[in-house]
Every structure is written in C-alpha cells, then in structure tokens.
PDB file of C-alpha atoms in Angstrom:
ATOM      1  CA  UNK A   1     104.423  96.673 105.736  1.00 93.00           C
ATOM      2  CA  UNK A   2     104.343  93.689 103.376  1.00 94.00           C
ATOM      3  CA  UNK A   3     103.198  95.816 100.436  1.00 95.00           C
ATOM      4  CA  UNK A   4     105.925  98.386 101.132  1.00 95.00           C
ATOM      5  CA  UNK A   5     108.573  95.648 101.298  1.00 95.00           C
ATOM      6  CA  UNK A   6     107.427  94.186  97.981  1.00 95.00           C
ATOM      7  CA  UNK A   7     107.501  97.607  96.318  1.00 95.00           C
ATOM      8  CA  UNK A   8     110.965  98.490  97.639  1.00 95.00           C
ATOM      9  CA  UNK A   9     112.414  95.128  96.632  1.00 93.00           C
ATOM     10  CA  UNK A  10     110.821  95.309  93.169  1.00 94.00           C
ATOM     11  CA  UNK A  11     112.094  98.861  92.615  1.00 94.00           C
ATOM     12  CA  UNK A  12     115.654  97.908  93.595  1.00 92.00           C
ATOM     13  CA  UNK A  13     115.575  94.796  91.410  1.00 91.00           C
ATOM     14  CA  UNK A  14     114.190  96.740  88.445  1.00 94.00           C
ATOM     15  CA  UNK A  15     116.964  99.332  88.849  1.00 91.00           C
ATOM     16  CA  UNK A  16     119.549  96.528  88.877  1.00 90.00           C
ATOM     17  CA  UNK A  17     120.924  97.459  92.287  1.00 92.00           C
ATOM     18  CA  UNK A  18     123.031  94.995  94.241  1.00 94.00           C
ATOM     19  CA  UNK A  19     121.321  94.332  97.565  1.00 95.00           C
ATOM     20  CA  UNK A  20     123.474  93.900 100.642  1.00 95.00           C
ATOM     21  CA  UNK A  21     120.527  93.820 103.062  1.00 96.00           C
ATOM     22  CA  UNK A  22     117.195  93.466 101.229  1.00 95.00           C
ATOM     23  CA  UNK A  23     114.411  95.598 102.687  1.00 96.00           C
ATOM     24  CA  UNK A  24     113.208  94.030 105.922  1.00 97.00           C
ATOM     25  CA  UNK A  25     110.930  95.040 108.765  1.00 97.00           C
ATOM     26  CA  UNK A  26     112.709  95.647 112.054  1.00 97.00           C
ATOM     27  CA  UNK A  27     110.809  95.595 115.333  1.00 97.00           C
ATOM     28  CA  UNK A  28     110.784  98.943 117.096  1.00 97.00           C
ATOM     29  CA  UNK A  29     107.935  99.759 119.472  1.00 97.00           C
ATOM     30  CA  UNK A  30     108.426 103.494 118.882  1.00 97.00           C
ATOM     31  CA  UNK A  31     107.236 103.276 115.265  1.00 97.00           C
ATOM     32  CA  UNK A  32     104.267 101.841 113.411  1.00 97.00           C
ATOM     33  CA  UNK A  33     106.631 100.400 110.765  1.00 97.00           C
ATOM     34  CA  UNK A  34     110.433 100.428 110.531  1.00 98.00           C
ATOM     35  CA  UNK A  35     112.068  99.120 107.342  1.00 98.00           C
ATOM     36  CA  UNK A  36     115.833  98.926 106.830  1.00 98.00           C
ATOM     37  CA  UNK A  37     117.737  98.185 103.632  1.00 97.00           C
ATOM     38  CA  UNK A  38     121.322  98.443 102.405  1.00 97.00           C
ATOM     39  CA  UNK A  39     122.289  98.418  98.731  1.00 95.00           C
ATOM     40  CA  UNK A  40     125.051  99.489  96.352  1.00 93.00           C
ATOM     41  CA  UNK A  41     124.789 102.744  94.408  1.00 87.00           C
ATOM     42  CA  UNK A  42     127.719 102.694  92.007  1.00 87.00           C
ATOM     43  CA  UNK A  43     130.782 102.357  94.225  1.00 91.00           C
ATOM     44  CA  UNK A  44     128.957 103.653  97.322  1.00 92.00           C
ATOM     45  CA  UNK A  45     126.844 101.736  99.804  1.00 95.00           C
ATOM     46  CA  UNK A  46     123.478 103.286 100.632  1.00 96.00           C
ATOM     47  CA  UNK A  47     121.995 102.568 104.047  1.00 97.00           C
ATOM     48  CA  UNK A  48     118.313 103.492 103.989  1.00 97.00           C
ATOM     49  CA  UNK A  49     115.793 103.592 106.802  1.00 98.00           C
ATOM     50  CA  UNK A  50     112.040 104.004 106.235  1.00 98.00           C
ATOM     51  CA  UNK A  51     110.020 105.016 109.301  1.00 98.00           C
ATOM     52  CA  UNK A  52     106.238 105.280 109.595  1.00 98.00           C
ATOM     53  CA  UNK A  53     104.353 106.575 112.613  1.00 97.00           C
ATOM     54  CA  UNK A  54     100.871 107.666 113.589  1.00 95.00           C
ATOM     55  CA  UNK A  55     100.597 111.340 114.467  1.00 94.00           C
ATOM     56  CA  UNK A  56      97.005 112.168 115.336  1.00 90.00           C
ATOM     57  CA  UNK A  57      94.777 110.859 112.519  1.00 90.00           C
ATOM     58  CA  UNK A  58      97.684 110.945 110.042  1.00 91.00           C
ATOM     59  CA  UNK A  59     100.476 108.503 109.191  1.00 95.00           C
ATOM     60  CA  UNK A  60     103.811 110.197 108.612  1.00 96.00           C
ATOM     61  CA  UNK A  61     106.663 108.632 106.656  1.00 97.00           C
ATOM     62  CA  UNK A  62     110.288 109.605 106.963  1.00 97.00           C
ATOM     63  CA  UNK A  63     113.132 108.173 104.875  1.00 97.00           C
ATOM     64  CA  UNK A  64     116.775 108.532 105.879  1.00 98.00           C
ATOM     65  CA  UNK A  65     119.269 107.630 103.162  1.00 96.00           C
ATOM     66  CA  UNK A  66     122.992 107.870 103.785  1.00 96.00           C
ATOM     67  CA  UNK A  67     126.037 106.843 101.792  1.00 96.00           C
ATOM     68  CA  UNK A  68     128.478 107.592 104.610  1.00 93.00           C
ATOM     69  CA  UNK A  69     131.320 105.111 105.039  1.00 91.00           C
ATOM     70  CA  UNK A  70     131.643 105.502 108.809  1.00 95.00           C
ATOM     71  CA  UNK A  71     129.180 103.313 110.793  1.00 95.00           C
ATOM     72  CA  UNK A  72     129.024 105.975 113.534  1.00 97.00           C
ATOM     73  CA  UNK A  73     127.937 108.573 110.977  1.00 97.00           C
ATOM     74  CA  UNK A  74     125.294 106.212 109.594  1.00 97.00           C
ATOM     75  CA  UNK A  75     123.977 105.550 113.116  1.00 97.00           C
ATOM     76  CA  UNK A  76     123.931 109.292 113.909  1.00 97.00           C
ATOM     77  CA  UNK A  77     122.009 110.095 110.726  1.00 97.00           C
ATOM     78  CA  UNK A  78     119.477 107.323 111.385  1.00 98.00           C
ATOM     79  CA  UNK A  79     119.065 108.572 114.972  1.00 98.00           C
ATOM     80  CA  UNK A  80     118.479 112.137 113.722  1.00 98.00           C
ATOM     81  CA  UNK A  81     115.672 110.835 111.499  1.00 97.00           C
ATOM     82  CA  UNK A  82     114.168 108.794 114.327  1.00 98.00           C
ATOM     83  CA  UNK A  83     114.298 111.797 116.671  1.00 98.00           C
ATOM     84  CA  UNK A  84     112.692 114.037 114.068  1.00 97.00           C
ATOM     85  CA  UNK A  85     109.761 111.690 113.486  1.00 97.00           C
ATOM     86  CA  UNK A  86     109.314 111.081 117.212  1.00 97.00           C
ATOM     87  CA  UNK A  87     109.234 114.840 117.842  1.00 96.00           C
ATOM     88  CA  UNK A  88     106.254 115.459 115.555  1.00 95.00           C
ATOM     89  CA  UNK A  89     102.898 116.346 117.071  1.00 92.00           C
ATOM     90  CA  UNK A  90      99.412 116.753 115.709  1.00 90.00           C
ATOM     91  CA  UNK A  91      97.974 120.268 115.769  1.00 85.00           C
ATOM     92  CA  UNK A  92      94.207 119.973 115.559  1.00 81.00           C
ATOM     93  CA  UNK A  93      93.788 123.729 115.012  1.00 80.00           C
ATOM     94  CA  UNK A  94      95.957 123.647 111.899  1.00 72.00           C
ATOM     95  CA  UNK A  95      93.522 121.207 110.268  1.00 67.00           C
ATOM     96  CA  UNK A  96      90.313 122.923 111.344  1.00 69.00           C
ATOM     97  CA  UNK A  97      88.472 124.398 108.410  1.00 67.00           C
ATOM     98  CA  UNK A  98      86.495 127.571 109.028  1.00 59.00           C
ATOM     99  CA  UNK A  99      83.437 128.075 106.786  1.00 57.00           C
TER     100      UNK A  99
END
C-alpha cells in the first residue's frame, strides 16, 4: 500500500494536479487495500477509488474514477465498483492447463 501511495502521489505531483485529498489508505475489512484520492482535473473534481482484493491466488485491482458533481452519484459509482470487485470469484478450471 505504501508503494502504491507514493506512486500515485508522485504521478499527480508530476502532472501538476491540485490535490484536494491526497491518496490515502482507508480501512475497509472487505478489501486487501482501499485507497481514496480527490484532485482537480481542469475545472472538474475527480474522485478516485483504488480497490485491491485477493481472489483465489490472484490479486485484482479495480479503479473507479468519477467527475460527477453530485455526492450521491459519486457514492453510487464507488459502490458499484465495490460491488463488482466483491462479486468476483476464482474459477480454478479456467486456469487449468491441459497438456
């Protein structure tokens, strides 16, 4: 999580973006890592959520980025991303390699 935070912060700084909420880890027992950040993109405000979770032997990452003005819309879009990642399952047969 620390390496991801450093990378996100460095990328935003390098791009000259104005940070409203610098990338920070938020505790959420449903996910391996949850990082939230808010920054300006031109005149718009981007609210970005980075979610990481173990699914079988894999780690999946999902990023939700919204520039919606309405806080309810932002919350709904973040929830849709959370629900999507939480709905994933590992299919062992799909990764089995036949000789």
